[in-house]
Structure formats: structure tokens, C-alpha cells
């Protein structure tokens, strides 16, 4: 591995959306509450429909509609907010959002306005997914490294400096 690896990161809207879904629905498992809500309301709606009582059909239909509709609205709203945030951040994939410097002592990140350094021991985790590497400096702070021809060098650097339990290659699991 190169001793000092410099990686410019050009993040586009699609990469940002994929990361948002990965972080929110896979890592944080934020899908559980909407799914539980849908299961409860749809179960109650099915029970009302199966009861055969007067008004059960209407109530069952309303419960099913709400049980399925609100989780769909939740996901659509989440997607809309991610797109709006990507627009505010001007993520067109052309400009360099930040540059990461991989060095033996750690990773430093430069945005042009500020520089931040993270020692290797402080790095929380790294995930390799199709098309990108997500480097979590902290549980709630990640840097996106879309494929740019340097992904193998970056992953080799991460494997060299981070313990195996902090690395996860999810390309094979998808």
C-alpha cells in the first residue's frame, strides 16, 4: 500500500441516497417501527374483515389503508428529505466534496475550509458496499468514498490499519 494515499471524494445524489437508506434502514434499523405499525394495523384490519360484523368491512378497510399507507408515506418523506438535502449540498458528482488523506497515523479530511484528523484507533467502522466505501469516523459521522479507481487501495489501507472487526465488506452479501 502507498504510505500516503490521497482520495478526493465526489459524491452524487444517487450515492447519497444509497448511503441514507443504508445508514437509516440497515445500520440503525429504523424500518422496525413502521413495519410493526403496519403489522398491527393490518392484523386488526384483517380481523375486522374476517369478523363479518356490520361495519367490520369499512373499519377493516380503513385500518388496512392506514396500516399500509402511513409507512409508505414515512419512506416517501424520508426519500424526499434526502433528495432535498442532496440538493442543498449540491451533490452533482462533479465537484470534490472532501479529500481524505490516509496516513500511518490516521485519516485526515479536508473540505477546503477546514481540516480534521482522526487517529486510526478513533475510526468507528468501515463498510464496503457496491459502488462505495462508507468510512465512519464516529457512529453518526461518515465519509463516503464512491468508486473512482482507488477503491482497492483504500480498502487495502483500511485492512492494514483497522482491526478486522471494524471492517465489513457487504459487496458479497447483497
PDB file of C-alpha atoms in Angstrom:
ATOM      1  CA  UNK A   1       0.000   0.000   0.000  1.00  0.00           C
ATOM      2  CA  UNK A   2       1.111   3.540  -0.642  1.00  0.00           C
ATOM      3  CA  UNK A   3       2.236   5.145   2.604  1.00  0.00           C
ATOM      4  CA  UNK A   4       0.202   8.299   1.963  1.00  0.00           C
ATOM      5  CA  UNK A   5      -2.945   7.836  -0.055  1.00  0.00           C
ATOM      6  CA  UNK A   6      -4.937  10.898  -1.112  1.00  0.00           C
ATOM      7  CA  UNK A   7      -8.532  10.261  -2.163  1.00  0.00           C
ATOM      8  CA  UNK A   8     -10.814  13.018  -3.471  1.00  0.00           C
ATOM      9  CA  UNK A   9     -14.498  12.261  -2.900  1.00  0.00           C
ATOM     10  CA  UNK A  10     -17.054  13.300  -5.498  1.00  0.00           C
ATOM     11  CA  UNK A  11     -20.452  12.381  -4.097  1.00  0.00           C
ATOM     12  CA  UNK A  12     -23.519  12.416  -6.318  1.00  0.00           C
ATOM     13  CA  UNK A  13     -27.188  12.343  -5.345  1.00  0.00           C
ATOM     14  CA  UNK A  14     -27.640   8.607  -6.002  1.00  0.00           C
ATOM     15  CA  UNK A  15     -24.651   7.696  -3.812  1.00  0.00           C
ATOM     16  CA  UNK A  16     -26.011   9.950  -1.063  1.00  0.00           C
ATOM     17  CA  UNK A  17     -29.471   8.342  -1.298  1.00  0.00           C
ATOM     18  CA  UNK A  18     -27.999   4.842  -1.154  1.00  0.00           C
ATOM     19  CA  UNK A  19     -25.984   5.824   1.899  1.00  0.00           C
ATOM     20  CA  UNK A  20     -29.061   7.334   3.556  1.00  0.00           C
ATOM     21  CA  UNK A  21     -31.011   4.113   3.118  1.00  0.00           C
ATOM     22  CA  UNK A  22     -28.032   2.007   4.248  1.00  0.00           C
ATOM     23  CA  UNK A  23     -27.414   4.069   7.370  1.00  0.00           C
ATOM     24  CA  UNK A  24     -31.044   4.555   8.373  1.00  0.00           C
ATOM     25  CA  UNK A  25     -32.671   1.278   7.438  1.00  0.00           C
ATOM     26  CA  UNK A  26     -29.812  -1.218   7.682  1.00  0.00           C
ATOM     27  CA  UNK A  27     -27.500   0.062  10.384  1.00  0.00           C
ATOM     28  CA  UNK A  28     -29.980   1.887  12.590  1.00  0.00           C
ATOM     29  CA  UNK A  29     -32.826  -0.492  11.681  1.00  0.00           C
ATOM     30  CA  UNK A  30     -35.326   2.340  11.501  1.00  0.00           C
ATOM     31  CA  UNK A  31     -37.620   0.126   9.424  1.00  0.00           C
ATOM     32  CA  UNK A  32     -38.778  -1.762  12.531  1.00  0.00           C
ATOM     33  CA  UNK A  33     -41.275   0.772  13.895  1.00  0.00           C
ATOM     34  CA  UNK A  34     -43.099   1.379  10.587  1.00  0.00           C
ATOM     35  CA  UNK A  35     -43.163  -2.392   9.979  1.00  0.00           C
ATOM     36  CA  UNK A  36     -44.566  -3.055  13.466  1.00  0.00           C
ATOM     37  CA  UNK A  37     -47.147  -0.310  12.982  1.00  0.00           C
ATOM     38  CA  UNK A  38     -48.166  -1.823   9.626  1.00  0.00           C
ATOM     39  CA  UNK A  39     -48.341  -5.338  11.075  1.00  0.00           C
ATOM     40  CA  UNK A  40     -50.545  -4.289  13.999  1.00  0.00           C
ATOM     41  CA  UNK A  41     -52.961  -2.214  11.932  1.00  0.00           C
ATOM     42  CA  UNK A  42     -53.130  -4.716   9.085  1.00  0.00           C
ATOM     43  CA  UNK A  43     -53.713  -7.540  11.584  1.00  0.00           C
ATOM     44  CA  UNK A  44     -56.538  -5.600  13.206  1.00  0.00           C
ATOM     45  CA  UNK A  45     -57.928  -4.726   9.786  1.00  0.00           C
ATOM     46  CA  UNK A  46     -57.854  -8.380   8.713  1.00  0.00           C
ATOM     47  CA  UNK A  47     -59.588  -9.388  11.949  1.00  0.00           C
ATOM     48  CA  UNK A  48     -62.323  -6.805  11.321  1.00  0.00           C
ATOM     49  CA  UNK A  49     -62.791  -8.040   7.767  1.00  0.00           C
ATOM     50  CA  UNK A  50     -62.916 -11.663   8.916  1.00  0.00           C
ATOM     51  CA  UNK A  51     -65.418 -10.960  11.711  1.00  0.00           C
ATOM     52  CA  UNK A  52     -68.253 -10.456   9.273  1.00  0.00           C
ATOM     53  CA  UNK A  53     -69.866  -7.897  11.577  1.00  0.00           C
ATOM     54  CA  UNK A  54     -71.764  -4.924  10.290  1.00  0.00           C
ATOM     55  CA  UNK A  55     -69.312  -2.094   9.761  1.00  0.00           C
ATOM     56  CA  UNK A  56     -66.378  -4.518  10.000  1.00  0.00           C
ATOM     57  CA  UNK A  57     -65.683  -4.204   6.312  1.00  0.00           C
ATOM     58  CA  UNK A  58     -65.408  -0.436   6.439  1.00  0.00           C
ATOM     59  CA  UNK A  59     -63.311  -0.419   9.624  1.00  0.00           C
ATOM     60  CA  UNK A  60     -61.121  -3.228   8.284  1.00  0.00           C
ATOM     61  CA  UNK A  61     -60.560  -1.367   5.031  1.00  0.00           C
ATOM     62  CA  UNK A  62     -59.675   1.842   6.866  1.00  0.00           C
ATOM     63  CA  UNK A  63     -57.231   0.016   9.157  1.00  0.00           C
ATOM     64  CA  UNK A  64     -55.584  -1.718   6.202  1.00  0.00           C
ATOM     65  CA  UNK A  65     -55.301   1.554   4.278  1.00  0.00           C
ATOM     66  CA  UNK A  66     -53.792   3.389   7.246  1.00  0.00           C
ATOM     67  CA  UNK A  67     -51.566   0.423   8.163  1.00  0.00           C
ATOM     68  CA  UNK A  68     -50.080   0.314   4.684  1.00  0.00           C
ATOM     69  CA  UNK A  69     -50.347   3.982   3.764  1.00  0.00           C
ATOM     70  CA  UNK A  70     -48.580   5.647   6.675  1.00  0.00           C
ATOM     71  CA  UNK A  71     -45.399   3.526   6.439  1.00  0.00           C
ATOM     72  CA  UNK A  72     -45.278   4.235   2.703  1.00  0.00           C
ATOM     73  CA  UNK A  73     -45.673   7.949   3.403  1.00  0.00           C
ATOM     74  CA  UNK A  74     -42.876   7.677   6.005  1.00  0.00           C
ATOM     75  CA  UNK A  75     -40.478   6.158   3.448  1.00  0.00           C
ATOM     76  CA  UNK A  76     -41.513   8.634   0.739  1.00  0.00           C
ATOM     77  CA  UNK A  77     -40.996  11.559   3.121  1.00  0.00           C
ATOM     78  CA  UNK A  78     -37.587  10.160   4.090  1.00  0.00           C
ATOM     79  CA  UNK A  79     -36.614   9.893   0.421  1.00  0.00           C
ATOM     80  CA  UNK A  80     -37.878  13.420  -0.263  1.00  0.00           C
ATOM     81  CA  UNK A  81     -35.858  14.846   2.651  1.00  0.00           C
ATOM     82  CA  UNK A  82     -32.711  13.048   1.438  1.00  0.00           C
ATOM     83  CA  UNK A  83     -33.179  14.472  -2.060  1.00  0.00           C
ATOM     84  CA  UNK A  84     -33.739  17.957  -0.635  1.00  0.00           C
ATOM     85  CA  UNK A  85     -30.588  17.658   1.496  1.00  0.00           C
ATOM     86  CA  UNK A  86     -28.588  16.429  -1.522  1.00  0.00           C
ATOM     87  CA  UNK A  87     -29.823  19.476  -3.434  1.00  0.00           C
ATOM     88  CA  UNK A  88     -28.748  21.825  -0.637  1.00  0.00           C
ATOM     89  CA  UNK A  89     -25.326  20.169  -0.545  1.00  0.00           C
ATOM     90  CA  UNK A  90     -25.066  20.473  -4.349  1.00  0.00           C
ATOM     91  CA  UNK A  91     -24.114  16.821  -4.790  1.00  0.00           C
ATOM     92  CA  UNK A  92     -23.722  16.588  -8.542  1.00  0.00           C
ATOM     93  CA  UNK A  93     -20.752  14.206  -8.553  1.00  0.00           C
ATOM     94  CA  UNK A  94     -18.546  16.731 -10.325  1.00  0.00           C
ATOM     95  CA  UNK A  95     -17.059  18.783  -7.523  1.00  0.00           C
ATOM     96  CA  UNK A  96     -14.847  17.392  -4.783  1.00  0.00           C
ATOM     97  CA  UNK A  97     -16.854  17.415  -1.545  1.00  0.00           C
ATOM     98  CA  UNK A  98     -13.865  16.498   0.632  1.00  0.00           C
ATOM     99  CA  UNK A  99     -10.450  14.900   0.329  1.00  0.00           C
ATOM    100  CA  UNK A 100      -9.263  12.111   2.594  1.00  0.00           C
ATOM    101  CA  UNK A 101      -5.580  11.590   3.352  1.00  0.00           C
ATOM    102  CA  UNK A 102      -4.752   8.070   4.544  1.00  0.00           C
ATOM    103  CA  UNK A 103      -1.517   8.096   6.535  1.00  0.00           C
ATOM    104  CA  UNK A 104       0.116   5.699   9.009  1.00  0.00           C
ATOM    105  CA  UNK A 105      -1.065   7.847  11.934  1.00  0.00           C
ATOM    106  CA  UNK A 106      -4.682   8.145  10.774  1.00  0.00           C
ATOM    107  CA  UNK A 107      -7.078   9.745   8.328  1.00  0.00           C
ATOM    108  CA  UNK A 108      -7.300  13.469   7.798  1.00  0.00           C
ATOM    109  CA  UNK A 109     -10.220  15.045   5.997  1.00  0.00           C
ATOM    110  CA  UNK A 110     -10.048  18.348   4.179  1.00  0.00           C
ATOM    111  CA  UNK A 111     -13.130  20.189   2.954  1.00  0.00           C
ATOM    112  CA  UNK A 112     -11.231  23.178   1.659  1.00  0.00           C
ATOM    113  CA  UNK A 113     -12.428  25.265   4.606  1.00  0.00           C
ATOM    114  CA  UNK A 114     -11.449  23.001   7.481  1.00  0.00           C
ATOM    115  CA  UNK A 115      -9.186  20.056   8.194  1.00  0.00           C
ATOM    116  CA  UNK A 116      -9.953  17.307  10.679  1.00  0.00           C
ATOM    117  CA  UNK A 117      -7.759  14.384  11.690  1.00  0.00           C
ATOM    118  CA  UNK A 118      -8.916  11.031  13.022  1.00  0.00           C
ATOM    119  CA  UNK A 119      -6.356   8.621  14.505  1.00  0.00           C
ATOM    120  CA  UNK A 120      -6.866   5.016  13.400  1.00  0.00           C
ATOM    121  CA  UNK A 121      -7.899   3.981  16.916  1.00  0.00           C
ATOM    122  CA  UNK A 122     -10.742   6.515  16.792  1.00  0.00           C
ATOM    123  CA  UNK A 123     -12.222   5.263  13.476  1.00  0.00           C
ATOM    124  CA  UNK A 124     -15.534   3.590  14.283  1.00  0.00           C
ATOM    125  CA  UNK A 125     -16.129   1.287  11.279  1.00  0.00           C
ATOM    126  CA  UNK A 126     -15.774   0.924   7.532  1.00  0.00           C
ATOM    127  CA  UNK A 127     -18.264  -0.690   5.172  1.00  0.00           C
ATOM    128  CA  UNK A 128     -17.604  -1.641   1.581  1.00  0.00           C
ATOM    129  CA  UNK A 129     -20.810  -1.734  -0.432  1.00  0.00           C
ATOM    130  CA  UNK A 130     -21.319  -1.951  -4.191  1.00  0.00           C
ATOM    131  CA  UNK A 131     -20.035   1.310  -5.645  1.00  0.00           C
ATOM    132  CA  UNK A 132     -18.811   2.958  -2.449  1.00  0.00           C
ATOM    133  CA  UNK A 133     -16.919   2.719   0.837  1.00  0.00           C
ATOM    134  CA  UNK A 134     -18.517   4.256   3.933  1.00  0.00           C
ATOM    135  CA  UNK A 135     -15.889   5.298   6.464  1.00  0.00           C
ATOM    136  CA  UNK A 136     -17.465   6.034   9.852  1.00  0.00           C
ATOM    137  CA  UNK A 137     -15.189   8.288  11.886  1.00  0.00           C
ATOM    138  CA  UNK A 138     -17.824   8.075  14.649  1.00  0.00           C
ATOM    139  CA  UNK A 139     -21.159   6.225  14.903  1.00  0.00           C
ATOM    140  CA  UNK A 140     -23.006   9.238  13.451  1.00  0.00           C
ATOM    141  CA  UNK A 141     -20.285  10.716  11.191  1.00  0.00           C
ATOM    142  CA  UNK A 142     -19.451   9.004   7.918  1.00  0.00           C
ATOM    143  CA  UNK A 143     -17.427   9.881   4.863  1.00  0.00           C
ATOM    144  CA  UNK A 144     -18.475   8.481   1.508  1.00  0.00           C
ATOM    145  CA  UNK A 145     -15.839   7.286  -0.926  1.00  0.00           C
ATOM    146  CA  UNK A 146     -17.537   6.481  -4.244  1.00  0.00           C
ATOM    147  CA  UNK A 147     -15.658   4.305  -6.706  1.00  0.00           C
ATOM    148  CA  UNK A 148     -13.014   6.326  -8.506  1.00  0.00           C
ATOM    149  CA  UNK A 149     -10.373   3.745  -9.378  1.00  0.00           C
ATOM    150  CA  UNK A 150      -8.743   3.898  -5.933  1.00  0.00           C
ATOM    151  CA  UNK A 151     -11.214   1.709  -4.029  1.00  0.00           C
ATOM    152  CA  UNK A 152      -8.842  -1.280  -3.843  1.00  0.00           C
ATOM    153  CA  UNK A 153      -6.038   0.907  -2.476  1.00  0.00           C
ATOM    154  CA  UNK A 154      -8.408   2.488   0.045  1.00  0.00           C
ATOM    155  CA  UNK A 155      -9.741  -0.889   1.204  1.00  0.00           C
ATOM    156  CA  UNK A 156      -6.175  -2.236   1.487  1.00  0.00           C
ATOM    157  CA  UNK A 157      -5.235   0.771   3.641  1.00  0.00           C
ATOM    158  CA  UNK A 158      -8.256   0.199   5.846  1.00  0.00           C
ATOM    159  CA  UNK A 159      -7.417  -3.501   6.183  1.00  0.00           C
ATOM    160  CA  UNK A 160      -3.845  -2.595   7.113  1.00  0.00           C
ATOM    161  CA  UNK A 161      -4.713  -0.047   9.803  1.00  0.00           C
ATOM    162  CA  UNK A 162      -8.074  -1.184  11.218  1.00  0.00           C
ATOM    163  CA  UNK A 163      -8.790  -4.394  13.110  1.00  0.00           C
ATOM    164  CA  UNK A 164     -10.957  -6.925  11.199  1.00  0.00           C
ATOM    165  CA  UNK A 165     -13.962  -6.381  13.499  1.00  0.00           C
ATOM    166  CA  UNK A 166     -14.190  -2.763  12.285  1.00  0.00           C
ATOM    167  CA  UNK A 167     -14.304  -3.759   8.614  1.00  0.00           C
ATOM    168  CA  UNK A 168     -17.270  -5.192   6.760  1.00  0.00           C
ATOM    169  CA  UNK A 169     -17.337  -5.990   3.063  1.00  0.00           C
ATOM    170  CA  UNK A 170     -21.011  -6.086   2.106  1.00  0.00           C
ATOM    171  CA  UNK A 171     -20.484  -6.443  -1.621  1.00  0.00           C
ATOM    172  CA  UNK A 172     -20.717 -10.235  -1.404  1.00  0.00           C
ATOM    173  CA  UNK A 173     -23.759 -10.237   0.892  1.00  0.00           C
ATOM    174  CA  UNK A 174     -26.047  -8.231  -1.356  1.00  0.00           C
TER     175      UNK A 174
END
